[in-house]
CSV table of C-alpha atoms and ligand atoms in Angstrom, one decimal:
chain,number,residue,atom,x,y,z
R,1080,MET,CA,-106.0,-59.5,-67.2
R,1081,THR,CA,-103.7,-58.6,-64.3
R,1082,GLN,CA,-101.0,-56.4,-65.5
R,1083,THR,CA,-97.6,-56.2,-63.9
R,1084,GLU,CA,-98.1,-52.6,-62.7
R,1085,ASP,CA,-101.3,-53.6,-60.8
R,1086,ILE,CA,-99.6,-55.8,-58.2
R,1087,ALA,CA,-97.5,-55.3,-55.1
R,1088,ILE,CA,-94.9,-57.9,-54.0
R,1089,ARG,CA,-93.8,-57.7,-50.4
R,1090,PRO,CA,-91.7,-59.8,-48.1
R,1091,LEU,CA,-93.5,-62.3,-45.9
R,1092,SER,CA,-90.7,-62.7,-43.4
R,1093,PRO,CA,-86.9,-61.9,-43.2
R,1094,VAL,CA,-86.0,-65.5,-43.9
R,1095,LEU,CA,-88.1,-66.4,-47.0
R,1096,GLY,CA,-91.3,-65.8,-48.8
R,1097,VAL,CA,-93.2,-63.0,-50.5
R,1098,GLU,CA,-96.8,-62.1,-50.7
R,1099,VAL,CA,-98.6,-60.7,-53.8
R,1100,VAL,CA,-101.5,-58.3,-53.5
R,1101,GLY,CA,-103.7,-57.1,-56.3
R,1102,ALA,CA,-103.3,-60.0,-58.7
R,1103,ASP,CA,-105.9,-62.4,-60.2
R,1104,ALA,CA,-104.0,-65.7,-60.6
R,1105,SER,CA,-106.7,-66.9,-63.2
R,1106,ARG,CA,-105.8,-64.0,-65.4
R,1107,LEU,CA,-102.1,-63.1,-65.3
R,1108,ASP,CA,-100.6,-61.7,-68.4
R,1109,ASN,CA,-97.2,-63.3,-69.4
R,1110,ALA,CA,-95.0,-60.4,-68.1
R,1111,THR,CA,-96.7,-60.5,-64.8
R,1112,PHE,CA,-96.5,-64.3,-64.6
R,1113,GLU,CA,-92.7,-64.1,-65.3
R,1114,ARG,CA,-92.3,-61.4,-62.7
R,1115,LEU,CA,-94.0,-63.6,-60.1
R,1116,ARG,CA,-92.1,-66.6,-61.1
R,1117,ASP,CA,-88.8,-64.8,-60.7
R,1118,ALA,CA,-89.8,-63.5,-57.2
R,1119,PHE,CA,-90.9,-67.0,-56.3
R,1120,HIS,CA,-87.6,-68.6,-57.3
R,1121,ARG,CA,-85.7,-65.9,-55.3
R,1122,SER,CA,-87.7,-66.2,-52.1
R,1123,CYS,CA,-88.7,-69.9,-52.3
R,1124,VAL,CA,-92.5,-69.4,-51.1
R,1125,LEU,CA,-95.0,-67.2,-52.8
R,1126,VAL,CA,-98.5,-66.3,-51.5
R,1127,VAL,CA,-101.1,-64.6,-53.8
R,1128,ARG,CA,-103.7,-63.2,-51.5
R,1129,ASP,CA,-107.5,-63.2,-52.1
R,1130,GLN,CA,-107.8,-65.9,-54.7
R,1131,SER,CA,-110.5,-68.5,-55.1
R,1132,LEU,CA,-109.4,-70.6,-58.0
R,1133,THR,CA,-111.8,-73.5,-58.9
R,1134,PRO,CA,-110.1,-76.8,-59.3
R,1135,PRO,CA,-109.9,-76.4,-63.1
R,1136,GLN,CA,-108.6,-72.9,-62.8
R,1137,GLN,CA,-105.9,-74.1,-60.3
R,1138,VAL,CA,-104.9,-76.8,-62.7
R,1139,ALA,CA,-104.6,-74.2,-65.6
R,1140,PHE,CA,-102.6,-72.0,-63.4
R,1141,SER,CA,-100.3,-74.7,-62.2
R,1142,ARG,CA,-99.7,-75.9,-65.8
R,1143,ARG,CA,-98.1,-72.5,-66.5
R,1144,PHE,CA,-95.2,-73.8,-64.3
R,1145,GLY,CA,-94.9,-77.1,-66.1
R,1146,GLU,CA,-96.6,-80.5,-66.4
R,1147,LEU,CA,-98.5,-81.8,-63.4
R,1148,GLU,CA,-97.9,-85.0,-61.5
R,1149,HIS,CA,-99.7,-87.0,-58.9
R,1150,HIS,CA,-98.9,-88.2,-55.4
R,1151,ILE,CA,-97.8,-91.8,-55.0
R,1152,SER,CA,-101.2,-92.8,-53.5
R,1153,PRO,CA,-104.4,-91.9,-55.4
R,1154,LEU,CA,-106.5,-92.1,-52.2
R,1155,TYR,CA,-107.3,-88.4,-51.9
R,1156,GLN,CA,-107.4,-87.4,-55.6
R,1157,MET,CA,-110.4,-85.3,-56.5
R,1158,LYS,CA,-112.6,-87.5,-58.6
R,1159,ASP,CA,-113.5,-85.1,-61.4
R,1160,GLU,CA,-110.3,-83.3,-61.3
R,1161,PRO,CA,-107.5,-85.9,-60.6
R,1162,ASP,CA,-104.6,-83.5,-60.8
R,1163,VAL,CA,-106.0,-82.0,-57.6
R,1164,MET,CA,-105.4,-83.7,-54.2
R,1165,ILE,CA,-107.7,-82.8,-51.2
R,1166,LEU,CA,-106.1,-82.0,-47.9
R,1167,SER,CA,-108.7,-81.9,-45.2
R,1168,ASN,CA,-109.8,-83.2,-41.8
R,1169,GLU,CA,-113.5,-83.1,-42.8
R,1170,VAL,CA,-115.5,-86.4,-42.4
R,1171,VAL,CA,-118.6,-86.9,-44.6
R,1172,ASP,CA,-120.7,-90.0,-44.1
R,1173,GLY,CA,-118.0,-91.5,-41.8
R,1174,LYS,CA,-115.3,-91.0,-44.4
R,1175,LEU,CA,-112.4,-88.6,-44.6
R,1176,VAL,CA,-112.8,-86.4,-47.7
R,1177,GLY,CA,-109.1,-85.6,-48.0
R,1178,ASN,CA,-105.8,-86.4,-46.5
R,1179,PRO,CA,-105.9,-85.2,-42.9
R,1180,ASP,CA,-102.2,-85.3,-42.0
R,1181,ALA,CA,-100.2,-84.9,-45.2
R,1182,GLY,CA,-96.7,-83.5,-44.6
R,1183,SER,CA,-96.7,-83.9,-40.8
R,1184,ASP,CA,-92.9,-84.1,-40.7
R,1185,TRP,CA,-90.2,-81.9,-42.4
R,1186,HIS,CA,-89.9,-82.9,-46.0
R,1187,SER,CA,-89.6,-81.9,-49.6
R,1188,ASP,CA,-92.4,-83.3,-51.8
R,1189,GLN,CA,-91.9,-86.5,-53.6
R,1190,ALA,CA,-88.1,-86.6,-52.7
R,1191,TYR,CA,-88.5,-90.4,-52.7
R,1192,THR,CA,-88.8,-90.4,-56.6
R,1193,ASP,CA,-86.1,-90.1,-59.1
R,1194,GLU,CA,-87.5,-86.8,-60.4
R,1195,PRO,CA,-89.1,-85.1,-57.4
R,1196,CYS,CA,-91.7,-82.4,-58.1
R,1197,ALA,CA,-90.4,-78.9,-58.5
R,1198,TYR,CA,-93.4,-76.9,-57.0
R,1199,THR,CA,-96.4,-77.5,-54.9
R,1200,ILE,CA,-99.4,-75.2,-55.2
R,1201,LEU,CA,-102.1,-74.9,-52.5
R,1202,GLN,CA,-105.4,-73.1,-52.8
R,1203,SER,CA,-107.0,-72.7,-49.3
R,1204,VAL,CA,-110.7,-73.4,-49.5
R,1205,ARG,CA,-111.6,-73.5,-45.8
R,1206,VAL,CA,-109.4,-72.0,-43.1
R,1207,PRO,CA,-109.8,-73.3,-39.6
R,1208,LYS,CA,-110.2,-71.1,-36.6
R,1209,ALA,CA,-107.3,-72.7,-34.8
R,1210,GLY,CA,-104.3,-74.7,-36.0
R,1211,GLY,CA,-103.5,-75.8,-39.6
R,1212,ASP,CA,-100.3,-73.7,-40.0
R,1213,THR,CA,-97.6,-74.7,-42.5
R,1214,ALA,CA,-94.0,-74.0,-41.7
R,1215,PHE,CA,-91.1,-73.7,-44.2
R,1216,THR,CA,-87.4,-73.9,-43.6
R,1217,ASN,CA,-85.0,-72.2,-46.0
R,1218,MET,CA,-82.7,-75.0,-47.3
R,1219,VAL,CA,-80.5,-72.5,-49.3
R,1220,THR,CA,-79.7,-70.5,-46.2
R,1221,ALA,CA,-79.3,-73.8,-44.3
R,1222,TYR,CA,-76.6,-74.8,-46.8
R,1223,GLU,CA,-75.0,-71.3,-46.7
R,1224,THR,CA,-74.8,-71.2,-42.9
R,1225,LEU,CA,-72.9,-74.5,-42.6
R,1226,SER,CA,-69.3,-74.4,-41.6
R,1227,ASP,CA,-66.7,-74.7,-44.4
R,1228,SER,CA,-65.7,-78.1,-43.0
R,1229,MET,CA,-69.2,-79.3,-43.1
R,1230,LYS,CA,-69.7,-78.1,-46.6
R,1231,ALA,CA,-66.5,-80.0,-47.6
R,1232,ARG,CA,-67.7,-83.1,-45.8
R,1233,LEU,CA,-71.1,-83.0,-47.7
R,1234,ASP,CA,-69.5,-82.5,-51.1
R,1235,GLY,CA,-70.4,-85.5,-53.3
R,1236,LEU,CA,-72.4,-87.4,-50.7
R,1237,ILE,CA,-75.6,-89.0,-51.9
R,1238,GLY,CA,-78.7,-89.3,-49.6
R,1239,ILE,CA,-80.9,-92.4,-49.7
R,1240,HIS,CA,-84.7,-91.5,-49.8
R,1241,ASN,CA,-87.7,-93.7,-49.3
R,1242,PHE,CA,-91.5,-93.1,-49.0
R,1243,SER,CA,-92.1,-96.0,-46.6
R,1244,ARG,CA,-92.3,-95.0,-42.9
R,1245,LEU,CA,-91.5,-98.7,-42.2
R,1246,LYS,CA,-88.0,-98.2,-43.6
R,1247,ASN,CA,-87.4,-94.9,-41.8
R,1248,PRO,CA,-85.7,-95.1,-38.3
R,1249,ARG,CA,-87.2,-91.7,-37.4
R,1250,MET,CA,-90.8,-92.4,-38.5
R,1251,LYS,CA,-93.7,-94.5,-37.2
R,1252,PRO,CA,-96.6,-95.7,-39.3
R,1253,LEU,CA,-99.6,-93.4,-39.1
R,1254,ASP,CA,-102.3,-94.9,-36.8
R,1255,ARG,CA,-105.0,-94.4,-39.3
R,1256,LEU,CA,-103.2,-96.5,-42.0
R,1257,ASP,CA,-102.3,-100.1,-41.7
R,1258,THR,CA,-98.9,-101.4,-42.7
R,1259,SER,CA,-100.4,-102.8,-46.0
R,1260,TYR,CA,-100.5,-99.2,-47.2
R,1261,TYR,CA,-96.8,-98.8,-47.0
R,1262,GLU,CA,-96.3,-102.3,-48.5
R,1263,LYS,CA,-98.6,-101.3,-51.4
R,1264,TYR,CA,-96.9,-97.9,-52.0
R,1265,SER,CA,-93.3,-99.0,-51.6
R,1266,PRO,CA,-91.2,-97.5,-54.4
R,1267,PRO,CA,-87.4,-98.4,-54.5
R,1268,ASP,CA,-84.9,-96.0,-52.8
R,1269,ALA,CA,-84.2,-92.8,-54.7
R,1270,LEU,CA,-80.6,-91.4,-54.6
R,1271,HIS,CA,-80.0,-87.7,-54.6
R,1272,PRO,CA,-77.1,-85.4,-53.7
R,1273,LEU,CA,-77.3,-84.1,-50.2
R,1274,VAL,CA,-76.4,-80.7,-51.7
R,1275,ARG,CA,-78.3,-79.8,-54.8
R,1276,THR,CA,-78.1,-76.9,-57.3
R,1277,HIS,CA,-81.2,-74.9,-58.3
R,1278,PRO,CA,-81.7,-75.1,-62.1
R,1279,HIS,CA,-82.9,-71.5,-62.4
R,1280,THR,CA,-80.9,-69.5,-59.7
R,1281,GLY,CA,-77.7,-71.7,-59.6
R,1282,ARG,CA,-77.9,-71.5,-55.7
R,1283,LYS,CA,-76.9,-74.6,-53.7
R,1284,ALA,CA,-79.3,-76.0,-51.1
R,1285,LEU,CA,-79.3,-78.9,-48.6
R,1286,TYR,CA,-81.6,-81.7,-49.9
R,1287,LEU,CA,-82.6,-84.0,-47.1
R,1288,SER,CA,-85.4,-84.5,-44.6
R,1289,PRO,CA,-86.3,-86.7,-41.6
R,1290,ARG,CA,-89.4,-87.8,-43.5
R,1291,SER,CA,-87.7,-89.3,-46.5
R,1292,THR,CA,-83.8,-89.4,-46.1
R,1293,ILE,CA,-83.0,-92.8,-44.5
R,1294,GLY,CA,-79.3,-93.1,-45.0
R,1295,ILE,CA,-76.2,-92.0,-47.0
R,1296,ARG,CA,-74.9,-94.1,-49.8
R,1297,ASP,CA,-71.5,-95.8,-49.1
R,1298,MET,CA,-71.6,-94.7,-45.5
R,1299,ASP,CA,-72.1,-97.0,-42.6
R,1300,ASP,CA,-75.2,-96.1,-40.4
R,1301,SER,CA,-72.9,-95.6,-37.4
R,1302,GLN,CA,-71.6,-92.5,-39.2
R,1303,ALA,CA,-74.6,-91.6,-41.5
R,1304,GLN,CA,-77.3,-91.5,-38.9
R,1305,PRO,CA,-75.4,-89.0,-36.5
R,1306,LEU,CA,-74.5,-86.8,-39.5
R,1307,LEU,CA,-78.1,-86.8,-40.6
R,1308,ASP,CA,-79.2,-85.9,-37.1
R,1309,GLU,CA,-76.9,-83.0,-37.0
R,1310,LEU,CA,-78.2,-81.7,-40.3
R,1311,PHE,CA,-81.8,-82.3,-39.2
R,1312,ASP,CA,-81.1,-80.2,-36.1
R,1313,HIS,CA,-79.6,-77.4,-38.3
R,1314,ILE,CA,-82.6,-77.1,-40.6
R,1315,ASP,CA,-84.9,-76.9,-37.7
R,1316,ASP,CA,-83.2,-73.7,-36.5
R,1317,PRO,CA,-85.9,-71.1,-35.9
R,1318,ALA,CA,-83.7,-68.5,-37.6
R,1319,LEU,CA,-84.4,-70.4,-40.8
R,1320,VAL,CA,-88.0,-71.0,-40.5
R,1321,TYR,CA,-91.2,-69.1,-41.5
R,1322,THR,CA,-94.6,-70.3,-40.3
R,1323,HIS,CA,-97.5,-69.5,-42.4
R,1324,LYS,CA,-100.9,-68.7,-40.8
R,1325,TRP,CA,-103.4,-69.2,-43.5
R,1326,ARG,CA,-106.0,-66.6,-44.6
R,1327,GLU,CA,-109.1,-67.0,-46.5
R,1328,GLY,CA,-108.1,-66.9,-50.2
R,1329,ASP,CA,-104.4,-67.7,-49.9
R,1330,LEU,CA,-102.9,-69.3,-53.0
R,1331,LEU,CA,-99.6,-70.5,-51.7
R,1332,MET,CA,-96.8,-72.2,-53.6
R,1333,TRP,CA,-93.3,-73.4,-52.6
R,1334,ASP,CA,-90.2,-74.4,-54.4
R,1335,ASN,CA,-89.3,-78.0,-53.3
R,1336,ARG,CA,-85.7,-77.5,-54.5
R,1337,SER,CA,-85.2,-74.6,-51.9
R,1338,VAL,CA,-87.4,-75.4,-48.9
R,1339,ASN,CA,-88.6,-78.1,-46.7
R,1340,HIS,CA,-92.0,-77.8,-45.2
R,1341,ILE,CA,-94.2,-79.3,-42.5
R,1342,ALA,CA,-98.0,-79.2,-41.8
R,1343,LEU,CA,-98.3,-78.4,-38.1
R,1344,GLY,CA,-101.8,-79.9,-37.6
R,1345,GLY,CA,-103.8,-79.2,-34.5
R,1346,VAL,CA,-107.2,-78.7,-36.3
R,1347,LYS,CA,-110.1,-80.2,-34.3
R,1348,LEU,CA,-113.5,-81.0,-35.7
R,1349,PRO,CA,-116.1,-79.4,-36.0
R,1350,ASP,CA,-113.4,-76.9,-37.2
R,1351,VAL,CA,-112.5,-77.7,-40.8
R,1352,ARG,CA,-109.4,-77.2,-42.9
R,1353,ARG,CA,-109.6,-77.8,-46.6
R,1354,ILE,CA,-106.9,-77.2,-49.2
R,1355,HIS,CA,-106.6,-78.1,-52.9
R,1356,ARG,CA,-103.1,-79.2,-53.8
R,1357,THR,CA,-101.4,-79.5,-57.2
R,1358,THR,CA,-97.8,-80.5,-58.0
R,1359,VAL,CA,-95.6,-79.6,-60.9
R,1360,VAL,CA,-93.0,-82.0,-62.3
R,1361,GLY,CA,-89.3,-81.4,-61.6
R,1362,GLU,CA,-85.9,-82.7,-62.7
R,1363,ARG,CA,-83.5,-85.1,-61.4
R,1364,PRO,CA,-81.6,-83.2,-58.6
R,1365,PHE,CA,-78.0,-82.4,-59.4
E,1140,LIG,C1,-98.1,-80.9,-47.8
E,1140,LIG,O1,-97.1,-81.4,-47.3
E,1140,LIG,O2,-98.2,-81.2,-49.0
E,1140,LIG,C2,-99.2,-80.3,-47.1
E,1140,LIG,C3,-98.9,-79.1,-46.4
E,1140,LIG,C4,-100.1,-78.6,-45.6
E,1140,LIG,O3,-101.2,-79.2,-45.5
E,1140,LIG,O4,-100.0,-77.5,-44.9
């Protein structure tokens, strides 16, 4: 069992994130797990270095954070471990083995549902030689650095979120999927406050993204879209962003209540990226 005194927790960047060295995520005692979870909530992204969790071990580790949930589309679920989704550009027998372009725009996972997932947990399995970075923007600092007048303007506003790229003025359908995909996986709009409060830390964060926020309730688009554009520019400020360059054995997790993330792509076959992804249920944002 990894004991709390065996591990080191260090900042990943000045803006967010910590890395943990010396832990075995498959065998954390309860005190160590609690210490990591606290550091995680405070820093929004946590990387445990040098892990090689099997899919069942990743599921067991993820369940320590809460019940697991699935992506809206089952296309890339692992067959014998359906709680795990495969992210990969690898092609076997002419077929993609995983989702090659998940998260290619700033977003917070499953924000288009009524109770979006709290945490996303990724185990790196194959790290490409070039590309494949993941960037995170700190939505707590993004909120805190708004002007007082903007904070007052956002107070009480409700964002409209939708999964379908066809309903989003800032998105185009992905070339590899035809429009029937978005028609098949077309949940109703989800409504969430543009500023949400973290259930554990009490901190406020912006909750919006170009990938899923398509409007603002009770506000005409002539006002809502420019306001969203201004906020999307703000969350893209490099001063808020940490870009993760994956290493072999990284087990990385983020708190969807506190960060947006984006997969930066750029991996070209025969170079292969493979990641196993699990997600933990969250609460209705408030
Ligand atoms: C995601 O958005 O869930 C995937 C992120 C990544 O592949 O880097």
